[in-house]
Short mmCIF file of C-alpha atoms in Angstrom, two decimals:
data_model
loop_
_atom_site.label_atom_id
_atom_site.label_comp_id
_atom_site.label_asym_id
_atom_site.label_seq_id
_atom_site.Cartn_x
_atom_site.Cartn_y
_atom_site.Cartn_z
CA MET J 1 62.93 133.01 69.33
CA THR J 2 60.08 134.72 67.50
CA GLY J 3 56.32 135.25 67.54
CA GLN J 4 54.22 134.09 70.46
CA ASN J 5 57.23 133.17 72.60
CA GLN J 6 58.14 136.86 72.68
CA ALA J 7 54.58 138.08 73.27
CA LEU J 8 53.43 139.62 76.55
CA ILE J 9 50.06 141.02 77.64
CA LEU J 10 49.96 144.68 78.63
CA SER J 11 48.82 145.80 82.06
CA LYS J 12 48.39 149.54 82.66
CA LEU J 13 50.63 150.79 85.50
CA ASP J 14 50.39 154.59 84.99
CA ILE J 15 54.05 155.21 85.88
CA GLU J 16 55.35 158.67 84.94
CA SER J 17 58.82 158.73 83.33
CA TYR J 18 58.47 162.02 81.46
CA LYS J 19 59.84 161.35 77.94
CA GLU J 20 61.72 158.14 78.59
CA ALA J 21 60.13 154.95 77.30
CA VAL J 22 60.33 152.25 79.98
CA ILE J 23 59.01 148.68 79.99
CA TYR J 24 58.37 146.82 83.26
CA MET J 25 58.71 143.02 83.23
CA ARG J 26 58.72 140.37 85.93
CA GLU J 27 62.09 139.11 87.15
CA ASP J 28 61.00 135.59 86.24
CA CYS J 29 59.57 136.59 82.85
CA HIS J 30 60.20 133.90 80.22
CA VAL J 31 61.22 136.53 77.67
CA CYS J 32 63.89 137.93 80.01
CA SER J 33 65.22 134.45 80.68
CA SER J 34 65.27 133.22 77.09
CA GLU J 35 66.63 136.45 75.61
CA GLY J 36 69.16 137.13 78.37
CA LEU J 37 67.58 140.49 79.20
CA THR J 38 68.49 142.21 82.44
CA ALA J 39 67.57 145.53 84.07
CA HIS J 40 68.56 148.59 82.00
CA ALA J 41 68.70 146.58 78.77
CA ARG J 42 67.37 148.41 75.72
CA VAL J 43 64.59 146.49 73.99
CA ARG J 44 62.28 146.97 71.03
CA VAL J 45 58.60 146.89 72.04
CA SER J 46 56.26 146.32 69.08
CA LEU J 47 52.48 146.72 69.00
CA GLY J 48 50.97 146.16 65.56
CA ASP J 49 52.84 148.40 63.12
CA LYS J 50 54.20 150.67 65.89
CA TYR J 51 57.26 150.24 68.05
CA VAL J 52 59.34 152.03 70.68
CA ILE J 53 62.83 151.48 72.03
CA ALA J 54 62.48 151.18 75.80
CA THR J 55 64.64 150.69 78.89
CA LEU J 56 63.88 147.48 80.78
CA ASN J 57 63.07 147.63 84.50
CA THR J 58 62.37 144.35 86.29
CA ILE J 59 59.77 143.89 89.04
CA GLY J 60 59.55 141.33 91.80
CA GLY J 61 56.37 140.42 93.68
CA ALA J 62 52.83 140.34 92.37
CA LEU J 63 52.51 143.78 90.73
CA LEU J 64 52.46 142.07 87.33
CA GLU J 65 50.80 138.76 86.55
CA GLU J 66 52.82 136.05 84.86
CA GLY J 67 53.01 136.71 81.13
CA HIS J 68 52.21 140.41 81.57
CA ALA J 69 54.28 143.59 81.16
CA GLY J 70 53.74 147.28 81.89
CA LEU J 71 54.83 150.47 80.16
CA SER J 72 55.58 153.98 81.32
CA LYS J 73 52.92 156.54 80.37
CA PHE J 74 55.19 157.94 77.65
CA ALA J 75 55.72 154.56 75.97
CA TRP J 76 52.03 153.65 76.42
CA ASN J 77 50.91 156.81 74.64
CA LEU J 78 53.46 156.49 71.85
CA LEU J 79 52.15 153.03 71.03
CA GLY J 80 48.50 153.98 71.49
CA ALA J 81 48.28 150.96 73.81
CA GLN J 82 45.17 149.49 75.42
CA GLU J 83 44.80 147.19 78.42
CA ASN J 84 45.45 143.51 77.43
CA ASP J 85 47.07 144.38 74.09
CA ARG J 86 49.75 141.91 73.06
CA ILE J 87 53.25 143.31 72.56
CA ILE J 88 56.32 141.65 71.04
CA ILE J 89 59.69 142.06 72.76
CA SER J 90 63.02 141.82 70.95
CA HIS J 91 66.55 143.11 71.33
CA ALA J 92 67.02 146.70 70.19
CA LEU J 93 69.50 147.20 67.39
CA PRO J 94 72.77 148.84 68.47
CA VAL J 95 72.69 152.65 68.27
CA SER J 96 75.62 153.56 66.03
CA SER J 97 75.74 157.20 67.16
CA LEU J 98 76.81 156.09 70.63
CA SER J 99 80.27 155.61 69.13
CA HIS J 100 80.27 159.37 68.48
CA VAL J 101 79.44 160.02 72.14
CA ARG J 102 82.33 157.78 73.19
CA SER J 103 84.60 159.70 70.81
CA LYS J 104 83.55 162.96 72.46
CA ILE J 105 84.17 161.51 75.91
CA TYR J 106 87.78 160.94 74.83
CA GLY J 107 88.15 164.57 73.76
CA ASN J 108 87.59 164.40 70.00
CA ASN J 109 85.63 167.01 68.04
CA LEU J 110 82.38 165.90 66.41
CA SER J 111 81.44 166.59 62.81
CA ALA J 112 78.09 168.13 61.84
CA GLU J 113 76.98 164.72 60.54
CA GLN J 114 77.89 162.98 63.81
CA ILE J 115 76.02 165.55 65.89
CA GLN J 116 72.99 165.26 63.59
CA GLU J 117 72.96 161.47 64.08
CA ILE J 118 73.12 161.86 67.88
CA ILE J 119 70.26 164.39 67.97
CA GLU J 120 68.11 162.32 65.60
CA ASP J 121 68.60 159.24 67.80
CA ILE J 122 67.81 161.21 70.99
CA THR J 123 64.65 162.63 69.38
CA ALA J 124 63.59 159.17 68.22
CA GLY J 125 64.00 157.77 71.75
CA ARG J 126 66.90 155.48 70.90
CA PHE J 127 69.07 156.86 73.74
CA SER J 128 68.37 155.95 77.35
CA ASP J 129 68.55 158.63 80.01
CA ILE J 130 71.94 157.26 81.06
CA GLN J 131 73.26 157.55 77.51
CA ILE J 132 71.90 161.11 77.18
CA SER J 133 73.59 162.09 80.43
CA ALA J 134 76.89 160.76 79.05
CA PHE J 135 76.49 162.94 75.96
CA LEU J 136 75.65 166.06 77.99
CA THR J 137 78.55 165.52 80.37
CA ALA J 138 81.01 164.92 77.50
CA CYS J 139 80.00 168.27 75.97
CA ALA J 140 80.09 170.32 79.19
CA GLY J 141 82.93 172.33 80.64
CA GLY J 142 84.02 174.07 77.44
CA ARG J 143 84.54 170.82 75.52
CA MET J 144 82.58 172.02 72.47
CA ASP J 145 84.01 174.60 70.07
CA VAL J 146 81.95 177.14 68.13
CA LYS J 147 81.71 174.94 65.05
CA GLU J 148 80.27 172.11 67.14
CA ILE J 149 77.82 174.44 68.90
CA ILE J 150 76.59 175.72 65.53
CA SER J 151 76.06 172.14 64.37
CA LEU J 152 74.31 171.21 67.62
CA THR J 153 71.99 174.22 67.37
CA ARG J 154 71.18 173.54 63.71
CA SER J 155 70.50 169.85 64.40
CA MET J 156 68.20 170.62 67.33
CA SER J 157 66.21 173.17 65.33
CA ASN J 158 65.95 170.75 62.38
CA THR J 159 64.31 167.96 64.40
CA GLY J 160 61.04 169.74 65.16
CA GLU J 161 58.48 172.12 63.72
CA ARG J 162 59.53 175.50 62.37
CA LEU J 163 57.03 178.35 62.41
CA ASP J 164 56.63 181.10 59.84
CA TRP J 165 54.63 184.16 60.89
CA GLY J 166 54.44 185.79 57.49
CA VAL J 167 55.97 189.07 58.73
CA GLY J 168 59.47 190.43 58.30
CA LEU J 169 60.32 191.25 61.92
CA VAL J 170 59.72 188.61 64.60
CA VAL J 171 61.34 189.37 67.96
CA ASP J 172 62.09 187.36 71.07
CA LYS J 173 63.83 187.62 74.43
CA HIS J 174 65.63 185.18 76.71
CA CYS J 175 67.47 185.38 80.02
CA VAL J 176 70.20 182.81 80.68
CA GLY J 177 68.91 182.54 84.26
CA GLY J 178 70.55 182.15 87.62
CA LEU J 179 68.90 185.23 89.11
CA PRO J 180 65.99 184.44 91.47
CA GLY J 181 62.84 186.48 90.94
CA ASN J 182 63.96 187.87 87.58
CA ARG J 183 60.57 187.29 85.95
CA THR J 184 60.75 190.07 83.36
CA THR J 185 59.55 188.06 80.35
CA PRO J 186 55.75 188.37 80.80
CA ILE J 187 56.13 192.12 81.33
CA VAL J 188 58.40 192.48 78.28
CA VAL J 189 56.09 190.44 76.05
CA SER J 190 53.11 192.54 77.12
CA ILE J 191 54.88 195.82 76.35
CA VAL J 192 56.31 194.66 73.03
CA ALA J 193 53.03 193.08 71.84
CA ALA J 194 51.12 196.20 72.92
CA TYR J 195 53.45 198.23 70.69
CA GLY J 196 52.55 195.93 67.79
CA LEU J 197 55.64 193.78 67.25
CA THR J 198 55.24 190.01 66.86
CA ILE J 199 56.77 188.16 69.83
CA PRO J 200 55.94 184.41 69.96
CA LYS J 201 57.56 183.62 73.32
CA THR J 202 58.18 179.99 74.15
CA SER J 203 59.58 179.56 77.65
CA SER J 204 61.11 176.71 79.60
CA ARG J 205 60.20 175.29 82.95
CA ALA J 206 62.80 175.46 85.71
CA ILE J 207 65.99 173.49 85.11
CA THR J 208 68.08 174.35 88.17
CA SER J 209 65.99 177.25 89.53
CA PRO J 210 62.88 177.53 91.78
CA ALA J 211 60.79 178.79 88.85
CA GLY J 212 60.96 179.10 85.10
CA THR J 213 58.88 181.55 83.11
CA ALA J 214 56.52 178.74 82.07
CA ASP J 215 56.06 177.69 85.73
CA THR J 216 55.22 181.26 86.74
CA MET J 217 52.89 181.90 83.80
CA GLU J 218 51.07 178.63 84.50
CA VAL J 219 50.00 180.15 87.80
CA LEU J 220 48.18 182.84 85.81
CA CYS J 221 46.91 181.01 82.71
CA PRO J 222 47.34 177.81 80.65
CA VAL J 223 50.75 177.48 78.97
CA GLU J 224 50.56 173.98 77.48
CA LEU J 225 49.26 175.04 74.06
CA ASP J 226 49.71 173.12 70.82
CA ILE J 227 51.09 174.85 67.74
CA LYS J 228 47.65 175.55 66.29
CA LYS J 229 46.49 177.27 69.48
CA MET J 230 49.79 179.12 69.85
CA ARG J 231 49.42 180.46 66.33
CA GLN J 232 45.87 181.62 67.05
CA VAL J 233 47.00 183.51 70.16
CA VAL J 234 49.89 185.25 68.38
CA GLU J 235 47.81 186.17 65.35
CA GLN J 236 45.17 187.62 67.66
CA GLU J 237 47.38 189.35 70.26
CA GLN J 238 50.82 189.67 68.56
CA GLY J 239 52.38 187.66 71.38
CA CYS J 240 52.12 184.65 73.65
CA ILE J 241 53.94 183.10 76.62
CA VAL J 242 53.74 179.29 76.32
CA TRP J 243 55.71 176.28 77.50
CA GLY J 244 58.13 175.26 74.76
CA GLY J 245 57.76 171.58 75.63
CA SER J 246 54.12 171.56 74.55
CA VAL J 247 54.73 172.78 70.99
CA ALA J 248 57.60 170.42 70.01
CA LEU J 249 59.60 173.17 68.33
CA SER J 250 62.88 171.58 69.45
CA PRO J 251 61.90 168.15 70.82
CA ALA J 252 65.48 167.03 71.43
CA ASP J 253 65.96 170.02 73.72
CA ASP J 254 62.90 169.08 75.76
CA VAL J 255 64.48 165.70 76.47
CA LEU J 256 67.93 167.13 77.15
CA ILE J 257 66.56 169.70 79.59
CA GLN J 258 65.04 166.99 81.78
CA ILE J 259 68.36 165.19 82.06
CA GLU J 260 70.15 168.47 82.75
CA LYS J 261 67.68 169.10 85.55
CA ALA J 262 68.48 165.72 87.14
CA LEU J 263 72.22 166.38 86.78
CA ASP J 264 71.89 170.00 87.97
CA LEU J 265 73.94 170.83 84.89
CA ASP J 266 73.57 173.75 82.49
CA SER J 267 76.65 173.91 80.25
CA GLU J 268 77.39 176.87 78.02
CA ALA J 269 77.27 174.84 74.78
CA GLN J 270 73.91 173.30 75.60
CA LEU J 271 72.61 176.65 76.85
CA VAL J 272 73.42 178.35 73.54
CA ALA J 273 72.02 175.50 71.46
CA SER J 274 68.89 175.23 73.61
CA VAL J 275 68.08 178.95 73.48
CA LEU J 276 68.80 179.60 69.81
CA SER J 277 67.34 176.36 68.44
CA LYS J 278 63.99 177.24 69.99
CA LYS J 279 64.14 180.83 68.78
CA ILE J 280 64.86 179.64 65.22
CA SER J 281 62.09 177.03 65.41
CA ALA J 282 59.65 179.63 66.76
CA GLY J 283 60.30 181.76 63.67
CA SER J 284 62.13 184.58 65.47
CA ASN J 285 64.80 186.51 63.59
CA HIS J 286 65.75 189.20 66.13
CA VAL J 287 66.56 188.03 69.67
CA LEU J 288 67.65 189.85 72.83
CA ILE J 289 69.61 187.75 75.34
CA ASP J 290 69.92 188.99 78.94
CA ILE J 291 72.98 187.74 80.85
CA PRO J 292 72.90 188.63 84.56
CA VAL J 293 76.43 188.61 86.01
CA GLY J 294 77.22 188.33 89.71
CA PRO J 295 79.22 186.32 92.27
CA THR J 296 76.29 184.00 93.06
CA ALA J 297 74.50 184.15 89.68
CA LYS J 298 74.76 181.46 87.01
CA VAL J 299 77.30 183.61 85.14
CA ARG J 300 79.75 184.81 87.78
CA THR J 301 82.28 186.90 85.88
CA PRO J 302 82.34 189.40 83.01
CA GLU J 303 84.84 187.09 81.30
CA MET J 304 82.32 184.23 81.25
CA ALA J 305 79.63 186.63 80.03
CA ASN J 306 81.91 187.65 77.16
CA ILE J 307 82.44 184.00 76.21
CA LEU J 308 78.69 183.40 76.16
CA GLU J 309 78.08 186.61 74.21
CA ASN J 310 80.59 185.54 71.56
CA TYR J 311 79.03 182.08 71.28
CA LEU J 312 75.50 183.48 71.02
CA THR J 313 76.29 186.13 68.43
CA MET J 314 78.49 183.87 66.31
CA VAL J 315 76.00 181.01 66.31
CA GLY J 316 73.15 183.42 65.62
CA THR J 317 74.99 184.97 62.68
CA ALA J 318 75.86 181.54 61.26
CA LEU J 319 72.20 180.48 61.43
CA GLY J 320 70.71 183.72 60.11
CA ILE J 321 69.29 185.47 63.18
CA ASN J 322 70.20 188.82 64.71
CA VAL J 323 71.26 188.27 68.34
CA ARG J 324 71.83 191.19 70.69
CA VAL J 325 73.29 190.47 74.14
CA HIS J 326 72.64 192.65 77.19
CA THR J 327 74.75 192.13 80.32
CA SER J 328 72.92 193.07 83.51
CA ASP J 329 73.54 193.21 87.26
CA GLY J 330 73.25 189.72 88.73
CA SER J 331 74.54 190.50 92.21
CA ARG J 332 71.16 190.20 93.93
CA PRO J 333 67.67 188.72 93.48
CA VAL J 334 65.06 190.71 91.58
CA GLY J 335 61.69 191.62 93.06
CA ARG J 336 60.54 190.09 96.32
CA GLY J 337 59.06 186.70 95.50
CA ILE J 338 61.07 183.58 94.64
CA GLY J 339 58.83 180.77 93.38
CA PRO J 340 56.04 180.55 90.74
CA ALA J 341 53.11 182.15 92.60
CA LEU J 342 55.20 184.75 94.43
CA GLU J 343 56.89 185.79 91.18
CA ALA J 344 53.48 185.92 89.46
CA ARG J 345 52.28 188.28 92.17
CA ASP J 346 55.28 190.57 91.59
CA LEU J 347 54.96 190.75 87.82
CA VAL J 348 51.21 191.42 88.00
CA SER J 349 51.84 194.26 90.46
CA VAL J 350 54.31 195.80 87.97
CA LEU J 351 51.88 195.49 85.07
CA ARG J 352 49.10 197.06 87.14
CA ASN J 353 51.38 199.94 88.17
CA ASP J 354 50.76 199.22 91.84
CA ASP J 355 52.46 201.65 94.22
CA LEU J 356 54.24 198.81 96.05
CA ALA J 357 55.38 196.97 92.90
CA PRO J 358 59.08 195.97 92.98
CA VAL J 359 60.98 198.86 91.41
CA ASP J 360 63.95 196.75 90.32
CA LEU J 361 61.73 194.28 88.44
CA LYS J 362 59.92 197.14 86.74
CA GLU J 363 63.11 198.92 85.69
CA ARG J 364 64.74 195.76 84.31
CA ALA J 365 61.65 194.82 82.31
CA VAL J 366 61.26 198.31 80.84
CA ALA J 367 64.93 198.44 79.87
CA LEU J 368 64.78 195.03 78.14
CA ALA J 369 61.53 195.87 76.36
CA GLY J 370 63.14 199.09 75.16
CA TYR J 371 66.06 197.23 73.61
CA ILE J 372 63.64 194.92 71.79
CA LEU J 373 61.56 197.82 70.49
CA GLU J 374 64.74 199.23 68.97
CA PHE J 375 64.88 196.24 66.63
CA SER J 376 62.02 198.02 64.85
CA PRO J 377 63.09 200.43 62.09
CA ASP J 378 60.47 202.84 63.45
CA VAL J 379 62.22 203.20 66.83
CA ALA J 380 65.38 205.27 66.97
CA ALA J 381 68.35 204.00 68.95
CA GLY J 382 68.08 205.10 72.57
CA LYS J 383 64.33 205.82 72.35
CA GLY J 384 63.01 202.33 73.10
CA ARG J 385 63.04 202.63 76.87
CA GLU J 386 60.99 205.81 76.82
CA ILE J 387 58.36 204.16 74.60
CA ALA J 388 58.30 201.04 76.76
CA GLN J 389 57.89 203.13 79.91
CA GLU J 390 54.90 204.96 78.44
CA ILE J 391 53.22 201.72 77.31
CA LEU J 392 53.54 200.33 80.85
CA LYS J 393 52.48 203.55 82.59
CA SER J 394 49.41 204.02 80.36
CA GLY J 395 48.01 200.60 81.23
CA GLN J 396 48.34 199.27 77.67
CA ALA J 397 50.77 196.53 78.80
CA TRP J 398 48.40 195.33 81.57
CA LYS J 399 45.51 195.28 79.11
CA LYS J 400 47.59 193.31 76.61
CA PHE J 401 48.75 190.84 79.27
CA GLN J 402 45.16 190.15 80.31
CA ALA J 403 44.20 189.66 76.66
CA ILE J 404 47.05 187.19 76.13
CA CYS J 405 46.02 185.24 79.24
CA GLU J 406 42.40 185.10 78.08
CA ALA J 407 43.47 183.99 74.59
CA GLN J 408 45.59 181.20 76.11
CA GLY J 409 42.64 179.86 78.08
CA GLY J 410 41.66 182.31 80.82
CA MET J 411 43.31 184.16 83.67
CA ARG J 412 43.60 182.46 87.06
CA ASP J 413 43.79 183.63 90.68
CA ILE J 414 47.20 183.43 92.36
CA PRO J 415 47.32 180.73 95.08
CA GLU J 416 48.75 181.17 98.57
CA ALA J 417 50.80 178.61 100.50
CA ARG J 418 49.23 176.78 103.43
CA PHE J 419 52.27 177.18 105.68
CA GLN J 420 54.48 180.23 106.23
CA HIS J 421 57.46 180.87 108.48
CA ILE J 422 59.21 184.23 109.01
CA VAL J 423 62.99 184.27 109.50
CA HIS J 424 64.14 187.25 111.65
CA ALA J 425 67.38 189.18 111.89
CA PRO J 426 69.58 187.63 114.61
CA HIS J 427 71.11 191.00 115.52
CA LYS J 428 71.32 194.66 114.56
CA GLY J 429 73.29 195.35 111.40
CA ARG J 430 73.29 196.09 107.68
CA VAL J 431 72.47 193.76 104.78
CA GLU J 432 75.69 193.22 102.81
CA LEU J 433 74.82 190.29 100.56
CA ILE J 434 71.88 188.11 99.50
CA ASP J 435 73.15 184.80 98.13
CA ASN J 436 71.31 183.98 94.88
CA ARG J 437 72.18 180.31 94.98
CA LYS J 438 71.22 179.74 98.61
CA ILE J 439 67.93 181.60 98.33
CA ALA J 440 67.11 179.50 95.26
CA LYS J 441 68.04 176.36 97.21
CA ILE J 442 65.73 177.30 100.09
CA ALA J 443 62.85 178.03 97.71
CA LYS J 444 63.36 174.63 96.08
CA LEU J 445 63.52 172.84 99.43
CA ALA J 446 60.22 174.52 100.31
CA GLY J 447 58.67 172.88 97.25
CA ALA J 448 59.16 175.26 94.32
CA PRO J 449 58.57 174.96 91.41
CA TYR J 450 56.44 171.80 91.72
CA ALA J 451 54.33 173.33 94.48
CA ALA J 452 53.36 176.57 92.76
CA ALA J 453 52.70 178.56 95.95
CA ALA J 454 55.99 177.52 97.58
CA GLY J 455 59.05 179.71 97.74
CA VAL J 456 60.64 182.64 99.56
CA ASP J 457 59.36 186.20 100.02
CA LEU J 458 62.11 188.76 100.72
CA HIS J 459 61.43 191.66 103.08
CA ILE J 460 64.81 193.41 102.89
CA GLN J 461 67.28 194.75 100.34
CA ILE J 462 71.06 195.02 100.14
CA GLY J 463 72.27 198.06 102.06
CA GLU J 464 69.26 198.19 104.37
CA ALA J 465 69.84 198.83 108.08
CA LEU J 466 68.31 196.22 110.38
CA GLU J 467 67.20 196.05 113.97
CA LYS J 468 67.34 192.78 115.88
CA ASP J 469 64.31 190.53 115.13
CA MET J 470 63.26 192.46 111.99
CA PRO J 471 61.71 190.13 109.36
CA LEU J 472 64.27 189.08 106.74
CA TYR J 473 62.20 186.71 104.62
CA THR J 474 59.20 184.41 104.76
CA ILE J 475 59.30 180.76 103.69
CA HIS J 476 56.13 179.56 101.92
CA ALA J 477 55.41 175.81 101.77
CA GLU J 478 52.49 173.57 100.88
CA SER J 479 53.30 170.91 103.48
CA ARG J 480 54.64 170.82 107.04
CA GLY J 481 57.30 168.33 105.95
CA GLU J 482 58.75 170.62 103.29
CA LEU J 483 58.74 173.56 105.69
CA SER J 484 60.49 171.50 108.35
CA TYR J 485 63.04 170.23 105.82
CA THR J 486 63.79 173.81 104.76
CA LEU J 487 64.21 175.03 108.34
CA ASN J 488 66.60 172.16 109.09
CA TYR J 489 68.75 173.29 106.15
CA ILE J 490 68.80 176.88 107.46
CA ASN J 491 69.55 175.76 111.02
CA GLN J 492 72.64 173.93 109.75
CA GLY J 493 74.19 177.33 109.09
CA ASN J 494 73.03 177.90 105.51
CA HIS J 495 72.19 181.59 105.72
CA ILE J 496 71.14 183.41 102.56
CA ILE J 497 71.70 186.91 103.94
CA GLN J 498 75.03 188.30 105.10
CA ILE J 499 74.60 190.91 107.83
CA THR J 500 77.39 193.18 109.08
CA GLU J 501 76.96 194.10 112.73
CA LEU J 502 76.66 197.78 113.55
#
């Protein structure tokens, strides 16, 4: 069947599917019937000289008129569609690289060419979300060797833009995550840029945490900059802090991250490839990686940290970038706030040298900035921290941060949550443990990161003596329902703080 028999009229539905192309057709659609198409089929949707490969969802009822179809926002924008345009539906050609995914599922190693084919097909939208999740799962759990991770990283960096800053030394920093409140990046960028080094920082949104750096920075200024605007900011201020998904430096990674988020999966192979592909694409050649290690952090043991360090340094060397790994204490949250707005408040207080600024956040940021400064031939080994400390103390870092925010579109006020609930100590005692994973879970149940003002505000520290009914932490939520949902979780015995009775 060809031509008009396959044509449908477009109706705009405005359905968000992030970066998955989806087509919505009636259950009784003549095209579905004649072509044998069922839900989750992959189809080619053509409009003029453009086309996308989309996943079919079928709709009952009267949402779509007979002879009409709808598209997800992503597919609509890719095609440049207009209401009442005529589209042609046909079967999508088989995706040959899926055979490579099946091979990996059965435990076989993939060649560089096979990995390149998979990444090219993912970037082009030929994989459905289900197929991407199969690929991610097949590669998780230590199932990729170093050679495969190098190929994956190279392929991901080759599929997008690659920036060149025209200077010899371009630095960057990344934390592997898993430590609530550890929002050192904006402070580090401000110190390093104030010193004069080029640091084009692209950051991710939260994958499995209550806030990513991009989520927190978006509280304070725009982060969805295109490459032209990003370049202007860096050339003007020596640094930026933007969302990596808006600049398409590693577009395959942006798609993979969304599926990882849904799976609550962050494998070591994908972590290495994700981090380094974006650093390479951003034009960085000297990168500091922070790996917090602790019993409830993402990386729980020194042995796992060593594995990651080896992967990162070997892949970096193979792809021509200098990677330095710093292992830090991941036994407890950093700062007080957990969630975009609360973390923004903490980092601003550090930059402003406020008396009540979180000391642990300040010390971690200064230490990391110092290591990065030592990439410079003008900074002697062991002297970076002292220089970083002086830049922060003098107010230069705060001035630079404000300038970066203004260059990215203007600095914003930090919002406050509509609803707050204080959790008190049930008895006298001493704080023995704060569970990173549970506190992150509570912040997410309260609405973070999607509700920017949601999260958890800690009032105590490990080792602190408590009296009965002392405030332990405050839950911040934007709706009564989210607050109630969070309290139900806590009341089921999910306590984030371990208290030893005295």
